[in-house]
Amino acid sequence: MKVLLVEDEPGLVSLIVRGLTEAGMEVSVAADGTTGLEMAKAHQFDIILLDIMLPGMNGIQVCKEIRKENETVAILMLTALSSTENIVTGLNAGADDYLAKPFKFPELEARIHTLVRRSKIGGKQNKVISVGGLEVDTTSKVVKRNDKPISLTATEYHLLEYFIKNQNMVLSRIQILENVWDIDFNMGTNVVDVYVNYLRKKLDNGYDTKLIHTIFGMGYMFKPENANEAAN
């Protein structure tokens, strides 16, 4: 597995490089955003670990530029800025996931394997799933609603697929973590809520029929339901 680490903290770089190398990964390092972008464009990587606060060009800008040319490479943001606003900004730039500093190395390794596996999964079934005007092509990973294309990151798509496969079922946050992130413990973060709300904005905004519903105290449900009918 080829990893590009774009990080300017020498101590953290040393820790990550040592750990990932021992895990059998090939790690390349860039200490600033401009160099990281050049390396991302010049070489093929399975995943890019991208710090937000970088010299020259910040991680958000780097992520946006990478996504202009490469929509499939997995991108994991490493950030000390763990507020919802900063998280959403990173996701909006095209990142697949984020990990707040400080973090434990086993969690970083688990996230890497999950994101790379997800990005490499090819559609083996030529199948289009339709629900509530939403069409999901599981082969091409193209998502449309009323024939209007919807751009999703790899993590958003994986979350949507999990929702669709479990329509009309109440899904707890722990269930979503286990099946979308392959994490079987409560991380103590609002990552599920952030991604669900972000996906909801892309799928439901501007439509009377809502697809993603909050079941207070329990979790979320994917079910086509007219907003006016739900209010009655």
PDB file of C-alpha atoms in Angstrom:
ATOM      1  CA  MET A   1       0.000   0.000   0.000  1.00  0.00           C
ATOM      2  CA  LYS A   2       1.417   3.392  -1.014  1.00  0.00           C
ATOM      3  CA  VAL A   3       0.753   6.266   1.387  1.00  0.00           C
ATOM      4  CA  LEU A   4       1.438   9.984   0.935  1.00  0.00           C
ATOM      5  CA  LEU A   5       1.776  11.819   4.246  1.00  0.00           C
ATOM      6  CA  VAL A   6       1.528  15.603   4.019  1.00  0.00           C
ATOM      7  CA  GLU A   7       2.448  16.824   7.493  1.00  0.00           C
ATOM      8  CA  ASP A   8       4.848  19.442   8.900  1.00  0.00           C
ATOM      9  CA  GLU A   9       5.234  18.256  12.512  1.00  0.00           C
ATOM     10  CA  PRO A  10       8.524  16.265  12.573  1.00  0.00           C
ATOM     11  CA  GLY A  11       7.608  14.273  15.686  1.00  0.00           C
ATOM     12  CA  LEU A  12       4.259  13.186  14.269  1.00  0.00           C
ATOM     13  CA  VAL A  13       5.809  12.420  10.884  1.00  0.00           C
ATOM     14  CA  SER A  14       8.391  10.157  12.533  1.00  0.00           C
ATOM     15  CA  LEU A  15       5.706   8.344  14.538  1.00  0.00           C
ATOM     16  CA  ILE A  16       3.405   7.779  11.554  1.00  0.00           C
ATOM     17  CA  VAL A  17       6.182   6.753   9.155  1.00  0.00           C
ATOM     18  CA  ARG A  18       7.620   4.259  11.633  1.00  0.00           C
ATOM     19  CA  GLY A  19       4.231   2.749  12.440  1.00  0.00           C
ATOM     20  CA  LEU A  20       3.007   2.475   8.852  1.00  0.00           C
ATOM     21  CA  THR A  21       6.340   1.103   7.621  1.00  0.00           C
ATOM     22  CA  GLU A  22       6.237  -1.586  10.299  1.00  0.00           C
ATOM     23  CA  ALA A  23       2.706  -2.377   9.085  1.00  0.00           C
ATOM     24  CA  GLY A  24       4.100  -3.050   5.606  1.00  0.00           C
ATOM     25  CA  MET A  25       3.147   0.221   3.922  1.00  0.00           C
ATOM     26  CA  GLU A  26       5.313   2.384   1.675  1.00  0.00           C
ATOM     27  CA  VAL A  27       5.235   5.968   2.948  1.00  0.00           C
ATOM     28  CA  SER A  28       6.251   9.132   1.100  1.00  0.00           C
ATOM     29  CA  VAL A  29       6.401  12.439   2.991  1.00  0.00           C
ATOM     30  CA  ALA A  30       5.826  16.071   2.067  1.00  0.00           C
ATOM     31  CA  ALA A  31       6.386  18.796   4.666  1.00  0.00           C
ATOM     32  CA  ASP A  32       4.289  21.487   2.991  1.00  0.00           C
ATOM     33  CA  GLY A  33       1.116  21.750   0.942  1.00  0.00           C
ATOM     34  CA  THR A  34       2.707  22.756  -2.348  1.00  0.00           C
ATOM     35  CA  THR A  35       5.120  19.812  -2.346  1.00  0.00           C
ATOM     36  CA  GLY A  36       2.326  17.476  -1.271  1.00  0.00           C
ATOM     37  CA  LEU A  37       0.169  18.559  -4.194  1.00  0.00           C
ATOM     38  CA  GLU A  38       3.026  18.101  -6.657  1.00  0.00           C
ATOM     39  CA  MET A  39       3.706  14.591  -5.335  1.00  0.00           C
ATOM     40  CA  ALA A  40       0.008  13.673  -5.427  1.00  0.00           C
ATOM     41  CA  LYS A  41      -0.169  14.710  -9.077  1.00  0.00           C
ATOM     42  CA  ALA A  42       3.087  13.050 -10.100  1.00  0.00           C
ATOM     43  CA  HIS A  43       2.628   9.662  -8.446  1.00  0.00           C
ATOM     44  CA  GLN A  44      -0.129   7.169  -7.689  1.00  0.00           C
ATOM     45  CA  PHE A  45      -0.999   6.612  -4.045  1.00  0.00           C
ATOM     46  CA  ASP A  46      -3.597   4.412  -2.380  1.00  0.00           C
ATOM     47  CA  ILE A  47      -4.298   7.031   0.293  1.00  0.00           C
ATOM     48  CA  ILE A  48      -3.246  10.576   1.169  1.00  0.00           C
ATOM     49  CA  LEU A  49      -2.953  11.613   4.822  1.00  0.00           C
ATOM     50  CA  LEU A  50      -3.387  15.353   4.712  1.00  0.00           C
ATOM     51  CA  ASP A  51      -2.878  17.811   7.563  1.00  0.00           C
ATOM     52  CA  ILE A  52      -5.020  20.968   7.405  1.00  0.00           C
ATOM     53  CA  MET A  53      -2.561  23.467   8.874  1.00  0.00           C
ATOM     54  CA  LEU A  54       0.346  23.383   6.425  1.00  0.00           C
ATOM     55  CA  PRO A  55       2.973  25.881   5.229  1.00  0.00           C
ATOM     56  CA  GLY A  56       2.474  27.376   1.788  1.00  0.00           C
ATOM     57  CA  MET A  57      -0.855  25.838   0.840  1.00  0.00           C
ATOM     58  CA  ASN A  58      -3.248  24.552   3.490  1.00  0.00           C
ATOM     59  CA  GLY A  59      -4.762  21.079   3.415  1.00  0.00           C
ATOM     60  CA  ILE A  60      -8.180  22.276   2.292  1.00  0.00           C
ATOM     61  CA  GLN A  61      -6.687  23.914  -0.803  1.00  0.00           C
ATOM     62  CA  VAL A  62      -4.534  20.864  -1.518  1.00  0.00           C
ATOM     63  CA  CYS A  63      -7.540  18.549  -1.226  1.00  0.00           C
ATOM     64  CA  LYS A  64      -9.583  20.648  -3.648  1.00  0.00           C
ATOM     65  CA  GLU A  65      -6.766  20.652  -6.206  1.00  0.00           C
ATOM     66  CA  ILE A  66      -6.253  16.891  -5.922  1.00  0.00           C
ATOM     67  CA  ARG A  67      -9.961  16.250  -6.453  1.00  0.00           C
ATOM     68  CA  LYS A  68      -9.910  18.223  -9.703  1.00  0.00           C
ATOM     69  CA  GLU A  69      -7.740  15.485 -11.220  1.00  0.00           C
ATOM     70  CA  ASN A  70      -8.321  12.435  -9.036  1.00  0.00           C
ATOM     71  CA  GLU A  71     -11.765  11.561  -7.696  1.00  0.00           C
ATOM     72  CA  THR A  72     -10.933   8.078  -6.449  1.00  0.00           C
ATOM     73  CA  VAL A  73      -7.819   8.298  -4.262  1.00  0.00           C
ATOM     74  CA  ALA A  74      -8.704   8.057  -0.573  1.00  0.00           C
ATOM     75  CA  ILE A  75      -8.014  11.238   1.415  1.00  0.00           C
ATOM     76  CA  LEU A  76      -7.907  11.296   5.204  1.00  0.00           C
ATOM     77  CA  MET A  77      -7.663  14.696   6.872  1.00  0.00           C
ATOM     78  CA  LEU A  78      -5.518  14.976   9.994  1.00  0.00           C
ATOM     79  CA  THR A  79      -6.633  17.969  11.978  1.00  0.00           C
ATOM     80  CA  ALA A  80      -6.308  19.637  15.356  1.00  0.00           C
ATOM     81  CA  LEU A  81      -9.353  21.685  14.351  1.00  0.00           C
ATOM     82  CA  SER A  82     -12.102  19.237  15.266  1.00  0.00           C
ATOM     83  CA  SER A  83     -15.100  21.586  15.315  1.00  0.00           C
ATOM     84  CA  THR A  84     -18.072  20.657  13.149  1.00  0.00           C
ATOM     85  CA  GLU A  85     -17.444  23.670  10.896  1.00  0.00           C
ATOM     86  CA  ASN A  86     -13.864  22.612  10.158  1.00  0.00           C
ATOM     87  CA  ILE A  87     -14.866  19.001   9.639  1.00  0.00           C
ATOM     88  CA  VAL A  88     -17.577  19.926   7.141  1.00  0.00           C
ATOM     89  CA  THR A  89     -15.160  22.257   5.338  1.00  0.00           C
ATOM     90  CA  GLY A  90     -12.766  19.353   4.876  1.00  0.00           C
ATOM     91  CA  LEU A  91     -15.492  17.029   3.658  1.00  0.00           C
ATOM     92  CA  ASN A  92     -16.772  19.671   1.292  1.00  0.00           C
ATOM     93  CA  ALA A  93     -13.268  19.970  -0.164  1.00  0.00           C
ATOM     94  CA  GLY A  94     -13.434  16.296  -1.108  1.00  0.00           C
ATOM     95  CA  ALA A  95     -11.933  14.458   1.871  1.00  0.00           C
ATOM     96  CA  ASP A  96     -13.333  10.999   2.613  1.00  0.00           C
ATOM     97  CA  ASP A  97     -12.826  11.104   6.354  1.00  0.00           C
ATOM     98  CA  TYR A  98     -11.058  13.004   9.129  1.00  0.00           C
ATOM     99  CA  LEU A  99      -9.081  12.118  12.240  1.00  0.00           C
ATOM    100  CA  ALA A 100      -8.695  14.651  15.039  1.00  0.00           C
ATOM    101  CA  LYS A 101      -5.320  15.116  16.723  1.00  0.00           C
ATOM    102  CA  PRO A 102      -4.131  13.696  19.021  1.00  0.00           C
ATOM    103  CA  PHE A 103      -5.078  10.204  17.883  1.00  0.00           C
ATOM    104  CA  LYS A 104      -4.017   6.656  18.685  1.00  0.00           C
ATOM    105  CA  PHE A 105      -2.018   4.900  15.986  1.00  0.00           C
ATOM    106  CA  PRO A 106      -4.261   1.785  15.834  1.00  0.00           C
ATOM    107  CA  GLU A 107      -7.196   4.039  14.959  1.00  0.00           C
ATOM    108  CA  LEU A 108      -5.194   5.695  12.181  1.00  0.00           C
ATOM    109  CA  GLU A 109      -4.210   2.299  10.780  1.00  0.00           C
ATOM    110  CA  ALA A 110      -7.817   1.081  10.936  1.00  0.00           C
ATOM    111  CA  ARG A 111      -9.073   4.186   9.121  1.00  0.00           C
ATOM    112  CA  ILE A 112      -6.437   3.747   6.411  1.00  0.00           C
ATOM    113  CA  HIS A 113      -7.384   0.126   5.730  1.00  0.00           C
ATOM    114  CA  THR A 114     -11.101   0.977   5.695  1.00  0.00           C
ATOM    115  CA  LEU A 115     -10.767   3.901   3.276  1.00  0.00           C
ATOM    116  CA  VAL A 116      -8.408   2.103   0.903  1.00  0.00           C
ATOM    117  CA  ARG A 117     -10.575  -1.022   0.845  1.00  0.00           C
ATOM    118  CA  ARG A 118     -13.629   1.106   0.171  1.00  0.00           C
ATOM    119  CA  SER A 119     -11.976   3.062  -2.642  1.00  0.00           C
ATOM    120  CA  LYS A 120     -10.851  -0.147  -4.355  1.00  0.00           C
ATOM    121  CA  ILE A 121     -14.187  -1.955  -4.188  1.00  0.00           C
ATOM    122  CA  GLY A 122     -15.409  -2.217  -7.734  1.00  0.00           C
ATOM    123  CA  GLY A 123     -19.052  -2.705  -8.544  1.00  0.00           C
ATOM    124  CA  LYS A 124     -19.421  -6.406  -9.217  1.00  0.00           C
ATOM    125  CA  GLN A 125     -23.144  -6.258  -9.848  1.00  0.00           C
ATOM    126  CA  ASN A 126     -24.677  -4.193 -12.574  1.00  0.00           C
ATOM    127  CA  LYS A 127     -27.524  -2.881 -10.496  1.00  0.00           C
ATOM    128  CA  VAL A 128     -29.426   0.385 -10.221  1.00  0.00           C
ATOM    129  CA  ILE A 129     -31.353   0.956  -7.013  1.00  0.00           C
ATOM    130  CA  SER A 130     -34.265   3.411  -7.203  1.00  0.00           C
ATOM    131  CA  VAL A 131     -36.154   4.891  -4.256  1.00  0.00           C
ATOM    132  CA  GLY A 132     -38.004   8.177  -3.824  1.00  0.00           C
ATOM    133  CA  GLY A 133     -36.704   9.563  -7.116  1.00  0.00           C
ATOM    134  CA  LEU A 134     -33.159   8.637  -6.098  1.00  0.00           C
ATOM    135  CA  GLU A 135     -31.152   6.381  -8.420  1.00  0.00           C
ATOM    136  CA  VAL A 136     -27.942   4.702  -7.287  1.00  0.00           C
ATOM    137  CA  ASP A 137     -25.864   2.836  -9.867  1.00  0.00           C
ATOM    138  CA  THR A 138     -23.821   0.397  -7.787  1.00  0.00           C
ATOM    139  CA  THR A 139     -21.480  -0.290 -10.699  1.00  0.00           C
ATOM    140  CA  SER A 140     -20.491   3.230 -11.683  1.00  0.00           C
ATOM    141  CA  LYS A 141     -21.256   4.677  -8.216  1.00  0.00           C
ATOM    142  CA  VAL A 142     -23.279   7.402  -9.948  1.00  0.00           C
ATOM    143  CA  VAL A 143     -26.053   8.894  -7.826  1.00  0.00           C
ATOM    144  CA  LYS A 144     -28.941  10.936  -9.222  1.00  0.00           C
ATOM    145  CA  ARG A 145     -32.198  12.322  -7.918  1.00  0.00           C
ATOM    146  CA  ASN A 146     -34.838  13.186 -10.495  1.00  0.00           C
ATOM    147  CA  ASP A 147     -32.054  12.787 -13.094  1.00  0.00           C
ATOM    148  CA  LYS A 148     -29.937  15.453 -11.356  1.00  0.00           C
ATOM    149  CA  PRO A 149     -26.400  14.149 -10.583  1.00  0.00           C
ATOM    150  CA  ILE A 150     -25.316  14.229  -6.939  1.00  0.00           C
ATOM    151  CA  SER A 151     -21.593  14.328  -6.171  1.00  0.00           C
ATOM    152  CA  LEU A 152     -20.630  12.224  -3.135  1.00  0.00           C
ATOM    153  CA  THR A 153     -17.326  11.417  -1.480  1.00  0.00           C
ATOM    154  CA  ALA A 154     -16.448   7.728  -1.038  1.00  0.00           C
ATOM    155  CA  THR A 155     -17.550   7.788   2.601  1.00  0.00           C
ATOM    156  CA  GLU A 156     -20.830   9.526   1.797  1.00  0.00           C
ATOM    157  CA  TYR A 157     -21.524   6.951  -0.900  1.00  0.00           C
ATOM    158  CA  HIS A 158     -20.756   4.077   1.459  1.00  0.00           C
ATOM    159  CA  LEU A 159     -23.103   5.591   4.054  1.00  0.00           C
ATOM    160  CA  LEU A 160     -25.848   5.991   1.446  1.00  0.00           C
ATOM    161  CA  GLU A 161     -25.424   2.389   0.317  1.00  0.00           C
ATOM    162  CA  TYR A 162     -25.755   1.197   3.911  1.00  0.00           C
ATOM    163  CA  PHE A 163     -28.917   3.251   4.365  1.00  0.00           C
ATOM    164  CA  ILE A 164     -30.446   1.910   1.145  1.00  0.00           C
ATOM    165  CA  LYS A 165     -29.710  -1.694   2.067  1.00  0.00           C
ATOM    166  CA  ASN A 166     -31.474  -1.127   5.398  1.00  0.00           C
ATOM    167  CA  GLN A 167     -34.504   0.905   4.325  1.00  0.00           C
ATOM    168  CA  ASN A 168     -37.275   1.434   6.893  1.00  0.00           C
ATOM    169  CA  MET A 169     -34.996   0.271   9.711  1.00  0.00           C
ATOM    170  CA  VAL A 170     -33.858   2.393  12.653  1.00  0.00           C
ATOM    171  CA  LEU A 171     -30.056   2.416  12.594  1.00  0.00           C
ATOM    172  CA  SER A 172     -28.170   3.445  15.713  1.00  0.00           C
ATOM    173  CA  ARG A 173     -24.987   5.488  15.563  1.00  0.00           C
ATOM    174  CA  ILE A 174     -22.985   2.476  16.754  1.00  0.00           C
ATOM    175  CA  GLN A 175     -24.451   0.317  13.965  1.00  0.00           C
ATOM    176  CA  ILE A 176     -23.481   2.957  11.421  1.00  0.00           C
ATOM    177  CA  LEU A 177     -19.947   3.207  12.849  1.00  0.00           C
ATOM    178  CA  GLU A 178     -19.553  -0.565  12.699  1.00  0.00           C
ATOM    179  CA  ASN A 179     -20.790  -0.915   9.130  1.00  0.00           C
ATOM    180  CA  VAL A 180     -19.569   2.274   7.459  1.00  0.00           C
ATOM    181  CA  TRP A 181     -16.338   2.935   9.360  1.00  0.00           C
ATOM    182  CA  ASP A 182     -15.602  -0.632  10.531  1.00  0.00           C
ATOM    183  CA  ILE A 183     -15.252   0.719  14.062  1.00  0.00           C
ATOM    184  CA  ASP A 184     -16.956  -1.284  16.797  1.00  0.00           C
ATOM    185  CA  PHE A 185     -16.669   1.268  19.581  1.00  0.00           C
ATOM    186  CA  ASN A 186     -18.013   4.734  20.331  1.00  0.00           C
ATOM    187  CA  MET A 187     -15.260   7.175  19.359  1.00  0.00           C
ATOM    188  CA  GLY A 188     -16.820   9.916  21.449  1.00  0.00           C
ATOM    189  CA  THR A 189     -17.186  12.125  18.376  1.00  0.00           C
ATOM    190  CA  ASN A 190     -20.108  13.324  16.288  1.00  0.00           C
ATOM    191  CA  VAL A 191     -18.681  11.923  13.049  1.00  0.00           C
ATOM    192  CA  VAL A 192     -21.875   9.986  12.258  1.00  0.00           C
ATOM    193  CA  ASP A 193     -24.083  13.040  12.778  1.00  0.00           C
ATOM    194  CA  VAL A 194     -21.778  15.182  10.646  1.00  0.00           C
ATOM    195  CA  TYR A 195     -21.826  12.746   7.725  1.00  0.00           C
ATOM    196  CA  VAL A 196     -25.569  12.055   7.966  1.00  0.00           C
ATOM    197  CA  ASN A 197     -26.370  15.765   7.975  1.00  0.00           C
ATOM    198  CA  TYR A 198     -24.000  16.378   5.107  1.00  0.00           C
ATOM    199  CA  LEU A 199     -25.526  13.529   3.070  1.00  0.00           C
ATOM    200  CA  ARG A 200     -29.032  14.729   3.951  1.00  0.00           C
ATOM    201  CA  LYS A 201     -28.287  18.185   2.529  1.00  0.00           C
ATOM    202  CA  LYS A 202     -27.144  16.663  -0.747  1.00  0.00           C
ATOM    203  CA  LEU A 203     -30.069  14.250  -1.072  1.00  0.00           C
ATOM    204  CA  ASP A 204     -33.059  16.050   0.464  1.00  0.00           C
ATOM    205  CA  ASN A 205     -32.623  19.796   0.006  1.00  0.00           C
ATOM    206  CA  GLY A 206     -35.258  21.129  -2.389  1.00  0.00           C
ATOM    207  CA  TYR A 207     -37.454  18.010  -2.321  1.00  0.00           C
ATOM    208  CA  ASP A 208     -40.778  17.501  -0.540  1.00  0.00           C
ATOM    209  CA  THR A 209     -40.104  13.794  -0.123  1.00  0.00           C
ATOM    210  CA  LYS A 210     -37.380  13.365   2.472  1.00  0.00           C
ATOM    211  CA  LEU A 211     -35.216  10.242   2.538  1.00  0.00           C
ATOM    212  CA  ILE A 212     -33.194  10.499   5.750  1.00  0.00           C
ATOM    213  CA  HIS A 213     -35.019  10.911   9.056  1.00  0.00           C
ATOM    214  CA  THR A 214     -33.772  11.408  12.603  1.00  0.00           C
ATOM    215  CA  ILE A 215     -35.348   9.071  15.133  1.00  0.00           C
ATOM    216  CA  PHE A 216     -34.707  10.987  18.336  1.00  0.00           C
ATOM    217  CA  GLY A 217     -32.897   9.027  21.013  1.00  0.00           C
ATOM    218  CA  MET A 218     -32.382   6.066  18.676  1.00  0.00           C
ATOM    219  CA  GLY A 219     -30.589   6.993  15.455  1.00  0.00           C
ATOM    220  CA  TYR A 220     -31.591   7.396  11.806  1.00  0.00           C
ATOM    221  CA  MET A 221     -33.938   5.841   9.265  1.00  0.00           C
ATOM    222  CA  PHE A 222     -33.859   5.865   5.465  1.00  0.00           C
ATOM    223  CA  LYS A 223     -37.440   6.011   4.210  1.00  0.00           C
ATOM    224  CA  PRO A 224     -39.131   8.043   1.445  1.00  0.00           C
ATOM    225  CA  GLU A 225     -41.662  10.213   3.217  1.00  0.00           C
ATOM    226  CA  ASN A 226     -43.415  13.428   2.221  1.00  0.00           C
ATOM    227  CA  ALA A 227     -42.668  16.187   4.711  1.00  0.00           C
ATOM    228  CA  ASN A 228     -46.309  17.303   4.804  1.00  0.00           C
ATOM    229  CA  GLU A 229     -47.530  13.751   5.382  1.00  0.00           C
ATOM    230  CA  ALA A 230     -44.991  13.244   8.189  1.00  0.00           C
ATOM    231  CA  ALA A 231     -46.295  16.361   9.923  1.00  0.00           C
ATOM    232  CA  ASN A 232     -49.879  15.048   9.972  1.00  0.00           C
TER     233      ASN A 232
END
